[in-house]
Coordinates of N, CA and C in Angstrom, one line a residue:
X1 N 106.2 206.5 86.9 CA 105.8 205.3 87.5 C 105.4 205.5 88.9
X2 N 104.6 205.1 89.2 CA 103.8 205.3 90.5 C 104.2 204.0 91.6
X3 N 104.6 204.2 93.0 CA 104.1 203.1 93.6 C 103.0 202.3 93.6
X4 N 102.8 201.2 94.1 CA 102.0 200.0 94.1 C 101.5 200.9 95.5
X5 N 99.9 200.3 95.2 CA 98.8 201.0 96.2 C 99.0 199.5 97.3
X6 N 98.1 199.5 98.1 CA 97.8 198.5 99.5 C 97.1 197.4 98.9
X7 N 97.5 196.1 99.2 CA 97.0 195.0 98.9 C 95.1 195.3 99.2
X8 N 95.1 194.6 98.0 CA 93.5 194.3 97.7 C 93.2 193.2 99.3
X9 N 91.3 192.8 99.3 CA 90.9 191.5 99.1 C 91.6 190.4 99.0
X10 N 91.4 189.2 99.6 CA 91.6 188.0 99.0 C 90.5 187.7 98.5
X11 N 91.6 187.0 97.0 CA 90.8 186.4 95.7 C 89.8 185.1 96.1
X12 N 88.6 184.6 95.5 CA 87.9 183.4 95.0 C 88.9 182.2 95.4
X13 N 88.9 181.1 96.4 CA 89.8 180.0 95.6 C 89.5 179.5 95.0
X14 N 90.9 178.6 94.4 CA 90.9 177.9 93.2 C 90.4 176.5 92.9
X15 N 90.8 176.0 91.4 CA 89.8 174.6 91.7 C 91.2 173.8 92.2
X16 N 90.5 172.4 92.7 CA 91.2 171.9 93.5 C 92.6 171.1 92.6
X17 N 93.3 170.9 93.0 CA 94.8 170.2 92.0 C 94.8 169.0 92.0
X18 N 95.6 168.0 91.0 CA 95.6 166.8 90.9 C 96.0 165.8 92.3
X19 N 95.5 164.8 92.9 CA 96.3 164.3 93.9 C 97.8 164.3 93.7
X20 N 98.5 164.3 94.7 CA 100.1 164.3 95.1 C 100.7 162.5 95.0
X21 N 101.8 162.5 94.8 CA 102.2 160.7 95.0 C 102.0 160.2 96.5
X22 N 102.0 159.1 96.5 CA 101.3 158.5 98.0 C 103.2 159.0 98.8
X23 N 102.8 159.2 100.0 CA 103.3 159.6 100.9 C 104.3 158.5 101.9
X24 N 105.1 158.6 102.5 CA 106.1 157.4 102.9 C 105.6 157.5 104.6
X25 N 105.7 156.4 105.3 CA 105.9 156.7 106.6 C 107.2 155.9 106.9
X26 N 107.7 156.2 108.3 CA 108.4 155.4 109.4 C 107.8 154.5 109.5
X27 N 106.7 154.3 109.9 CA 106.0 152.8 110.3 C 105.7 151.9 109.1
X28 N 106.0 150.7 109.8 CA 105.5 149.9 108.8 C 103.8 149.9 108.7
X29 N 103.3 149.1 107.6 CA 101.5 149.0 107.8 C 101.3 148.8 108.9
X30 N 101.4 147.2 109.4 CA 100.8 146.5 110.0 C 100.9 146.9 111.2
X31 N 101.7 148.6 111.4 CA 102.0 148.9 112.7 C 100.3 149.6 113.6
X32 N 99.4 150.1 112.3 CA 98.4 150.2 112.9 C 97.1 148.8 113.4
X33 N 97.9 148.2 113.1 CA 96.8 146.7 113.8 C 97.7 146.4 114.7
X34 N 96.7 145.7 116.2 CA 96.8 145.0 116.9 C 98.0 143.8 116.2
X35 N 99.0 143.2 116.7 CA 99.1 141.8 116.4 C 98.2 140.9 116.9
X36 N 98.0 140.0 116.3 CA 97.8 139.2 116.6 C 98.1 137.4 116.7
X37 N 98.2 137.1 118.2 CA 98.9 135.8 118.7 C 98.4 135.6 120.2
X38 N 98.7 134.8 120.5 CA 98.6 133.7 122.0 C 99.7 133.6 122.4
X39 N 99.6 133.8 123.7 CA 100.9 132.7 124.6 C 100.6 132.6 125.7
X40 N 100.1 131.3 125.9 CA 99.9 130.2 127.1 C 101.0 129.8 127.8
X41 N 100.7 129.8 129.5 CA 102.1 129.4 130.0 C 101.3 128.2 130.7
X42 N 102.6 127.3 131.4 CA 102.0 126.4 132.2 C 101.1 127.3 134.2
X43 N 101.0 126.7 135.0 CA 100.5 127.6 136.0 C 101.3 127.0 137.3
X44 N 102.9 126.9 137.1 CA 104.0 126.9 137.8 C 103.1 125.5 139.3
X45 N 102.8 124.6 138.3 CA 102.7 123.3 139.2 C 103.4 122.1 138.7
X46 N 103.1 121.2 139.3 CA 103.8 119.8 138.7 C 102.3 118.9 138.4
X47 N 102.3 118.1 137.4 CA 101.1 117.5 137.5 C 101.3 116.1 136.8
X48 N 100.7 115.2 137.0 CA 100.7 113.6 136.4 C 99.7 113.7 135.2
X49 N 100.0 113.7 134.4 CA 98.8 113.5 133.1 C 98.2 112.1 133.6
X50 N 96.6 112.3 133.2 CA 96.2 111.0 133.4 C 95.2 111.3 132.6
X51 N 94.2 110.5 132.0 CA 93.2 110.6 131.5 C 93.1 111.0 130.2
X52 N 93.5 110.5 129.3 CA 93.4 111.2 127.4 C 95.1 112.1 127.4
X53 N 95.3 112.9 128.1 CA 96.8 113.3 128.9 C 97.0 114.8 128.0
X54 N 95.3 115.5 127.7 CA 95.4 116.9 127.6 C 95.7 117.5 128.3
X55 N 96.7 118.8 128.3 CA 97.5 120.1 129.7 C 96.2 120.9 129.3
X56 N 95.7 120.7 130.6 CA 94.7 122.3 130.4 C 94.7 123.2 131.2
X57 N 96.2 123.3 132.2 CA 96.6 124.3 133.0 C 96.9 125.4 132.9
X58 N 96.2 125.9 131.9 CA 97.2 127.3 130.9 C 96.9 128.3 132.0
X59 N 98.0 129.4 131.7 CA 97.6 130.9 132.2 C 97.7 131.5 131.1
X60 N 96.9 132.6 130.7 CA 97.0 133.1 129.8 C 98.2 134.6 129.8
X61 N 99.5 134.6 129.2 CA 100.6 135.4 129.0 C 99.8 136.4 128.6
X62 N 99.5 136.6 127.3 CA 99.1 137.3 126.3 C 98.0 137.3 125.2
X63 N 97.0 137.8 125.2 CA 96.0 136.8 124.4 C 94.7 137.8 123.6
X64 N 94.8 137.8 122.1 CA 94.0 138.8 121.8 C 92.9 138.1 121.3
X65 N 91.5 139.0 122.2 CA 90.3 138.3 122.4 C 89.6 138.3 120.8
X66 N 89.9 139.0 120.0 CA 89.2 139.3 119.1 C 89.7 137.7 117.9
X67 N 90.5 137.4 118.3 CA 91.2 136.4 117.2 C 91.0 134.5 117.8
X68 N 91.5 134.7 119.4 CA 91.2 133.5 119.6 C 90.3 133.4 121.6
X69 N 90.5 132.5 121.7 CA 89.7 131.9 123.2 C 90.0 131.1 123.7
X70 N 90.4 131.0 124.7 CA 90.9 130.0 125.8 C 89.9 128.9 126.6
X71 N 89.6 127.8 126.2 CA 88.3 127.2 127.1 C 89.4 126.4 128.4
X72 N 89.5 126.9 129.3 CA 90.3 126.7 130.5 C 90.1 125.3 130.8
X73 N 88.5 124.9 130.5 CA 88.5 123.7 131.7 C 89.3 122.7 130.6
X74 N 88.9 122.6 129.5 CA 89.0 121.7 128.1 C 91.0 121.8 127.9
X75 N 91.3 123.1 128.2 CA 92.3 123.5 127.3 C 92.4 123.4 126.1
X76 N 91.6 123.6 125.7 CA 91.2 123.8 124.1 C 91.4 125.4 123.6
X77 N 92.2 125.6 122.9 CA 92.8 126.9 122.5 C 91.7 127.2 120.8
X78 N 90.5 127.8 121.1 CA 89.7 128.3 119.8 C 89.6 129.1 118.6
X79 N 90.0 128.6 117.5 CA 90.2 129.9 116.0 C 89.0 130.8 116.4
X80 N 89.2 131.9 116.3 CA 88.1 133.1 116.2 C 88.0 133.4 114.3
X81 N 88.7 133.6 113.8 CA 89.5 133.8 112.8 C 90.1 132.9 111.2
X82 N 89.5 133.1 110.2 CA 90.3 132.2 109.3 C 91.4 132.5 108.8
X83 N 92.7 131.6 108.9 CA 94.0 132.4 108.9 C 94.8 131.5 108.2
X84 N 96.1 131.7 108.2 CA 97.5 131.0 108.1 C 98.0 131.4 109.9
X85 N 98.4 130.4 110.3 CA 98.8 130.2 111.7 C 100.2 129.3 112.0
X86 N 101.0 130.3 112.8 CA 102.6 129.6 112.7 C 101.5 128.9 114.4
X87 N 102.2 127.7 114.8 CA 101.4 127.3 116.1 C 102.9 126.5 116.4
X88 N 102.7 126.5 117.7 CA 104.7 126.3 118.7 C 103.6 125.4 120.4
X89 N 104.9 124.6 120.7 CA 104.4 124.1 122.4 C 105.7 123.6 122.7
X90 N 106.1 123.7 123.5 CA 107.0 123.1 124.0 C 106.3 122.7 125.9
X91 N 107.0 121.2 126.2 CA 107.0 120.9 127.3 C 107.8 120.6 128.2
X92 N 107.9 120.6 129.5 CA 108.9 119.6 130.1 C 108.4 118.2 131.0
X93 N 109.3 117.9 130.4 CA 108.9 116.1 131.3 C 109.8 115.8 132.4
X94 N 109.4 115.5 133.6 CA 110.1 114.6 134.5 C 110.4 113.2 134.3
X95 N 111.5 112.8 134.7 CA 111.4 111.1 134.3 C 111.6 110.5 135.6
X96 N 110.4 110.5 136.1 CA 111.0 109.8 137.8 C 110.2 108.4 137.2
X97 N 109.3 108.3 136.7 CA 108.6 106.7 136.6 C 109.5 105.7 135.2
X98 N 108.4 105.4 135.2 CA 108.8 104.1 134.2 C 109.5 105.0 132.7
X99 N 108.4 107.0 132.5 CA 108.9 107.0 131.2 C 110.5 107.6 131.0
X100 N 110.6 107.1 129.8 CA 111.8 107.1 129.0 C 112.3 108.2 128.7
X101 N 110.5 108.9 127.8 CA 110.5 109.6 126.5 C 109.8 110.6 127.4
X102 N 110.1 112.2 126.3 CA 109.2 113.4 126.8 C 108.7 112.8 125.3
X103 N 106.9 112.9 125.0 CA 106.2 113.2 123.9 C 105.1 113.7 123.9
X104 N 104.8 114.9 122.8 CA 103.5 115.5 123.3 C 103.2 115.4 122.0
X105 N 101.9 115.8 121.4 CA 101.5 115.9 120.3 C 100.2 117.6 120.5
X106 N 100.6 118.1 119.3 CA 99.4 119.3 119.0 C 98.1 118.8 118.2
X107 N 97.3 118.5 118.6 CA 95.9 118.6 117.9 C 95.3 119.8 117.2
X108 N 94.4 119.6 116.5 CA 93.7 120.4 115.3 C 92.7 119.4 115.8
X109 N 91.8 120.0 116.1 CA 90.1 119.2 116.1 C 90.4 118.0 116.2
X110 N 91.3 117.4 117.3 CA 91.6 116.5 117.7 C 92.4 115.2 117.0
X111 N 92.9 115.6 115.6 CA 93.8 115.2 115.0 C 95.5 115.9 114.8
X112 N 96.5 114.3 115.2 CA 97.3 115.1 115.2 C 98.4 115.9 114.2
X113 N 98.6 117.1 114.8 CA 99.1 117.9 113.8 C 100.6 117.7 114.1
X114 N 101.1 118.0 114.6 CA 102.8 117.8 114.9 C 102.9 117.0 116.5
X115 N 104.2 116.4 116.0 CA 104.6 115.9 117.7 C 106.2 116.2 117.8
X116 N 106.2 115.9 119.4 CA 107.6 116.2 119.1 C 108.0 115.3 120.5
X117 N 109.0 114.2 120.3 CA 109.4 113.0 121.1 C 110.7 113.4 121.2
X118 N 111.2 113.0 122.9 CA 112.6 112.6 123.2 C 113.0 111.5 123.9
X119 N 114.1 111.4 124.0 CA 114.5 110.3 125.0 C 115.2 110.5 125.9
X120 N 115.7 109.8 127.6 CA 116.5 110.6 128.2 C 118.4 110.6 127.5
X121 N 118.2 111.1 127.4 CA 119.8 111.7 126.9 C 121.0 111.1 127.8
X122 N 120.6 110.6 129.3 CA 121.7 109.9 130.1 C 120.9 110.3 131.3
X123 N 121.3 109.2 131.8 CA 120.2 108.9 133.5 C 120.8 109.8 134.3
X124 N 121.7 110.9 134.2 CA 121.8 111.6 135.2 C 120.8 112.7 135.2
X125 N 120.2 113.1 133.9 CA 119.3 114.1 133.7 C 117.5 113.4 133.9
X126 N 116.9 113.9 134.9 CA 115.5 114.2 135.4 C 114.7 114.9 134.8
X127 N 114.6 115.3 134.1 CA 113.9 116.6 133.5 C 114.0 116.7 131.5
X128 N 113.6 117.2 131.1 CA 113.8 117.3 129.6 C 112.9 118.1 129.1
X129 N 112.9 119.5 127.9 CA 111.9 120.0 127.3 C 111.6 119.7 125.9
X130 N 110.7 119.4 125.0 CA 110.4 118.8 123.6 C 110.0 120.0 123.2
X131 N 109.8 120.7 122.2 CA 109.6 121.8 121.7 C 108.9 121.3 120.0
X132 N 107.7 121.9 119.3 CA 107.7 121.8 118.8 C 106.7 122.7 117.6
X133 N 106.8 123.1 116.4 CA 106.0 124.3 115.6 C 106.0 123.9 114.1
X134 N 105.2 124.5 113.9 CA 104.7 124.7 112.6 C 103.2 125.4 111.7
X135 N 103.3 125.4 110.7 CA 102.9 126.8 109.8 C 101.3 125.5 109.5
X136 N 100.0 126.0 109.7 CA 99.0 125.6 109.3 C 97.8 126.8 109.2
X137 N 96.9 125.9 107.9 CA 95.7 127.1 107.6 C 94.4 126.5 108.7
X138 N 94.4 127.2 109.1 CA 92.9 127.2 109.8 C 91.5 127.9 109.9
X139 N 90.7 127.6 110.2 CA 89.4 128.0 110.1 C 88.7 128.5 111.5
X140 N 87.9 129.5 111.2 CA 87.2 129.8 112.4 C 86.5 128.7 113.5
X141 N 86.7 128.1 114.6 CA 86.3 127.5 115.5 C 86.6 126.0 115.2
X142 N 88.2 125.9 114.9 CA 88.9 124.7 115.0 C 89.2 125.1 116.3
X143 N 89.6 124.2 117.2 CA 90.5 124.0 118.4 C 91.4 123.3 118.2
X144 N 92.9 124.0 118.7 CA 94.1 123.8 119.3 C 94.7 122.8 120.8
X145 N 94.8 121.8 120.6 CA 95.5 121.0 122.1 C 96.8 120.9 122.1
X146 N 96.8 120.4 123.7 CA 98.3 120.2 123.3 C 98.6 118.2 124.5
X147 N 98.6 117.8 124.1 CA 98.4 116.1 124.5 C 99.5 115.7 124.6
X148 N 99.7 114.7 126.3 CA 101.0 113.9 126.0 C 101.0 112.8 125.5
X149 N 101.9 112.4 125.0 CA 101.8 110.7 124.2 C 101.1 109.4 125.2
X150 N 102.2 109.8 126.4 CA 102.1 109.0 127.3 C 101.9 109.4 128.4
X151 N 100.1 108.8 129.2 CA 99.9 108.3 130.1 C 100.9 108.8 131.7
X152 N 100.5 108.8 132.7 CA 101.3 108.9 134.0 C 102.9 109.6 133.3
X153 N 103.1 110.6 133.0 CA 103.9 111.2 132.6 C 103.8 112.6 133.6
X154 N 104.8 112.8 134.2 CA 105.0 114.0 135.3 C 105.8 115.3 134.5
X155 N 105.1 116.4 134.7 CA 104.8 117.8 134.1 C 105.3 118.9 134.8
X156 N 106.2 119.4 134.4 CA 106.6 120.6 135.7 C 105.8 121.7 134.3
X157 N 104.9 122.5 135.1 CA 104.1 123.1 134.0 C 104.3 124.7 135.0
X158 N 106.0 124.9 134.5 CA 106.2 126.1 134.8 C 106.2 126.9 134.1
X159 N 106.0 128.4 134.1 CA 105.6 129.2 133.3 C 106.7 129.7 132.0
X160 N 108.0 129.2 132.2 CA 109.3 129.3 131.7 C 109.9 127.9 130.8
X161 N 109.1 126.9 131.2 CA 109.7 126.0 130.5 C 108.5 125.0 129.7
X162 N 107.2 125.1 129.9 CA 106.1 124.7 129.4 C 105.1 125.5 129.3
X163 N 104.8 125.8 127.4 CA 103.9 126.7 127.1 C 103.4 126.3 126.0
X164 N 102.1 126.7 125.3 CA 102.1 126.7 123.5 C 101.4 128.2 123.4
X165 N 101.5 128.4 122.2 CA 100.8 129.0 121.5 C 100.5 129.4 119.9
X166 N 100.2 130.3 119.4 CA 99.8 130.3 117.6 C 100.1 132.5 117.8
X167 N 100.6 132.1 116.3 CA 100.1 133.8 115.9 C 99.8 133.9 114.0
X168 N 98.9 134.4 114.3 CA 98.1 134.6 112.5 C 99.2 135.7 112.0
X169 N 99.7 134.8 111.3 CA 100.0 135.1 110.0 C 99.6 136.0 108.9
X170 N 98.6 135.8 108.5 CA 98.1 136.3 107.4 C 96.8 135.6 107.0
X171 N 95.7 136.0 106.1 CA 94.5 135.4 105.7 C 94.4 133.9 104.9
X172 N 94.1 133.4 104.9 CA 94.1 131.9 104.0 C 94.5 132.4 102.9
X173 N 95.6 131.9 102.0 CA 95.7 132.1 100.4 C 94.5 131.7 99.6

């Protein structure tokens, strides 16, 4: 028996193998997309609603351009997007005049979509926040408001205690 001489050449390669089972990551999917959502704050003033009693004081928190649009003067918040949309506002009301009640309502193309009313809870308290959300399908180039019920209603539209906004969900079923 003789020793083995010095490796040859490398051989031709081979043909190619069947695909492998799909592979797992740490991340979830949706970790490679942007989220997408809004959040509007107030712009840390006080202000009297007057006129129709749309807040169009927004600052923009956070805001991805590709999904929605801010029309500042309107405050009209714009679908870019056809989606399933969770949409939230909360406000605070002063009660130094005549009102009672904090009430705002959210518009959809100027119909209302959710409201959300209080009362004052005991005359020692000045101040009150209404909060209010819910799950809607929307369409590209609906607008979003946010409206008080009532007239001469005083607005602490701080960035902490008055805000709305929306985040897409997922595509229309």
């Amino acid at each position: 028996m003789s020793a083995p001489g010095p490796a040859g050449p490398p051989g031709l390669p081979g043909a190619p193998g069947p695909p492998g089972p799909p592979g797992t990551s740490d991340k979830p999917a949706d970790s490679q997309t942007s989220m997408e959502f809004v959040h509007l704050q107030g712009h840390d003033s006080v202000i009297q609603v007057k006129q129709g009693g749309v807040l169009a004081d927004w600052v923009r928190s956070s805001l991805n351009h590709k999904v929605f649009r801010l029309h500042s003067r309107s405050g009209q918040l714009e679908i870019l997007v056809d989606g399933t949309y969770f949409i939230y506002s909360q406000v605070e009301v002063y009660y130094i005049n005549f009102t009672d009640f904090a009430s705002h309502e959210m518009l959809v193309d100027d119909k209302p979509f959710l409201q959300c009313t209080r009362s004052i809870e005991n005359r020692k308290s000045k101040f009150n926040t209404c909060y209010t959300a819910g799950v809607c399908l929307l369409k590209a180039r609906q607008k979003i408001t946010v409206r008080m019920t009532y007239e001469d209603t005083v607005i602490n539209m701080s960035k902490h205690t008055t805000f709305f906004g929306a985040v897409r969900l997922g595509k229309i079923p």
